[in-house]
Amino acid sequence: MKEECDVLRIVEDKYQGLVSAHRAIPRELWLDIFLYAQSEYSDDLDPLKPSGIIWRLSHVCQAWRDVALSLHSFWSRITLTFGERVHTEKTVQLLQLVLDRSRLLDISLHHASSP
């Protein structure tokens, strides 16, 4: 039993660097990376679109979620597309969540209509 534990500790030590590599990156660098992603994927920033880049980044791990939630500018550009999306109670709840996350930033509200 002791030998098995020793082997597992060796394996754990060997791969621990891979698991915790993101922890070695300073938060400021993560902020820069997310801001870069924001500029690079500007067409995919609608926080009301659950498949958008904002939601994907915020669901990778807790560290990325913390960074995404702290970038209030991620949550301040909202596009309401009428005709394409049914505005249900769920959409209203999502809109409230996005407004809460944008904090006190000015909201950029865009209106679009589907053909």
JSON list of C-alpha atoms in Angstrom, two decimals, residues 71-114:
[
{"chain": "A", "resi": 71, "resn": "LEU", "atom": "CA", "xyz": [-14.27, 42.74, -16.93]},
{"chain": "A", "resi": 72, "resn": "HIS", "atom": "CA", "xyz": [-17.46, 44.74, -16.83]},
{"chain": "A", "resi": 73, "resn": "SER", "atom": "CA", "xyz": [-16.90, 45.93, -20.40]},
{"chain": "A", "resi": 74, "resn": "PHE", "atom": "CA", "xyz": [-17.53, 42.33, -21.52]},
{"chain": "A", "resi": 75, "resn": "TRP", "atom": "CA", "xyz": [-21.10, 42.67, -20.31]},
{"chain": "A", "resi": 76, "resn": "SER", "atom": "CA", "xyz": [-21.91, 46.19, -21.47]},
{"chain": "A", "resi": 77, "resn": "ARG", "atom": "CA", "xyz": [-22.55, 45.71, -25.22]},
{"chain": "A", "resi": 78, "resn": "ILE", "atom": "CA", "xyz": [-26.01, 44.26, -25.69]},
{"chain": "A", "resi": 79, "resn": "THR", "atom": "CA", "xyz": [-27.73, 43.47, -28.97]},
{"chain": "A", "resi": 80, "resn": "LEU", "atom": "CA", "xyz": [-31.46, 42.88, -29.00]},
{"chain": "A", "resi": 81, "resn": "THR", "atom": "CA", "xyz": [-32.51, 41.11, -32.18]},
{"chain": "A", "resi": 82, "resn": "PHE", "atom": "CA", "xyz": [-36.22, 41.20, -32.74]},
{"chain": "A", "resi": 83, "resn": "GLY", "atom": "CA", "xyz": [-37.82, 38.50, -34.82]},
{"chain": "A", "resi": 84, "resn": "GLU", "atom": "CA", "xyz": [-34.95, 36.05, -34.36]},
{"chain": "A", "resi": 85, "resn": "ARG", "atom": "CA", "xyz": [-35.13, 35.42, -30.64]},
{"chain": "A", "resi": 86, "resn": "VAL", "atom": "CA", "xyz": [-38.29, 35.01, -28.63]},
{"chain": "A", "resi": 87, "resn": "HIS", "atom": "CA", "xyz": [-38.06, 37.39, -25.67]},
{"chain": "A", "resi": 88, "resn": "THR", "atom": "CA", "xyz": [-39.22, 35.22, -22.85]},
{"chain": "A", "resi": 89, "resn": "GLU", "atom": "CA", "xyz": [-38.89, 35.45, -19.09]},
{"chain": "A", "resi": 90, "resn": "LYS", "atom": "CA", "xyz": [-35.56, 33.62, -19.44]},
{"chain": "A", "resi": 91, "resn": "THR", "atom": "CA", "xyz": [-34.28, 36.34, -21.78]},
{"chain": "A", "resi": 92, "resn": "VAL", "atom": "CA", "xyz": [-35.37, 39.01, -19.31]},
{"chain": "A", "resi": 93, "resn": "GLN", "atom": "CA", "xyz": [-33.55, 37.19, -16.50]},
{"chain": "A", "resi": 94, "resn": "LEU", "atom": "CA", "xyz": [-30.44, 36.90, -18.66]},
{"chain": "A", "resi": 95, "resn": "LEU", "atom": "CA", "xyz": [-30.65, 40.60, -19.49]},
{"chain": "A", "resi": 96, "resn": "GLN", "atom": "CA", "xyz": [-30.86, 41.43, -15.76]},
{"chain": "A", "resi": 97, "resn": "LEU", "atom": "CA", "xyz": [-27.79, 39.27, -15.08]},
{"chain": "A", "resi": 98, "resn": "VAL", "atom": "CA", "xyz": [-25.85, 40.99, -17.88]},
{"chain": "A", "resi": 99, "resn": "LEU", "atom": "CA", "xyz": [-26.85, 44.43, -16.60]},
{"chain": "A", "resi": 100, "resn": "ASP", "atom": "CA", "xyz": [-25.71, 43.47, -13.10]},
{"chain": "A", "resi": 101, "resn": "ARG", "atom": "CA", "xyz": [-22.36, 42.29, -14.45]},
{"chain": "A", "resi": 102, "resn": "SER", "atom": "CA", "xyz": [-21.80, 45.46, -16.47]},
{"chain": "A", "resi": 103, "resn": "ARG", "atom": "CA", "xyz": [-21.94, 47.39, -13.18]},
{"chain": "A", "resi": 104, "resn": "LEU", "atom": "CA", "xyz": [-21.89, 51.13, -13.66]},
{"chain": "A", "resi": 105, "resn": "LEU", "atom": "CA", "xyz": [-20.49, 51.15, -17.17]},
{"chain": "A", "resi": 106, "resn": "ASP", "atom": "CA", "xyz": [-22.48, 52.77, -19.92]},
{"chain": "A", "resi": 107, "resn": "ILE", "atom": "CA", "xyz": [-24.47, 50.19, -21.81]},
{"chain": "A", "resi": 108, "resn": "SER", "atom": "CA", "xyz": [-24.14, 50.00, -25.57]},
{"chain": "A", "resi": 109, "resn": "LEU", "atom": "CA", "xyz": [-27.53, 48.80, -26.73]},
{"chain": "A", "resi": 110, "resn": "HIS", "atom": "CA", "xyz": [-27.91, 47.73, -30.34]},
{"chain": "A", "resi": 111, "resn": "HIS", "atom": "CA", "xyz": [-31.14, 46.90, -32.10]},
{"chain": "A", "resi": 112, "resn": "ALA", "atom": "CA", "xyz": [-31.25, 44.51, -34.99]},
{"chain": "A", "resi": 113, "resn": "SER", "atom": "CA", "xyz": [-34.03, 42.79, -36.83]},
{"chain": "A", "resi": 114, "resn": "SER", "atom": "CA", "xyz": [-33.84, 39.49, -38.57]}
]
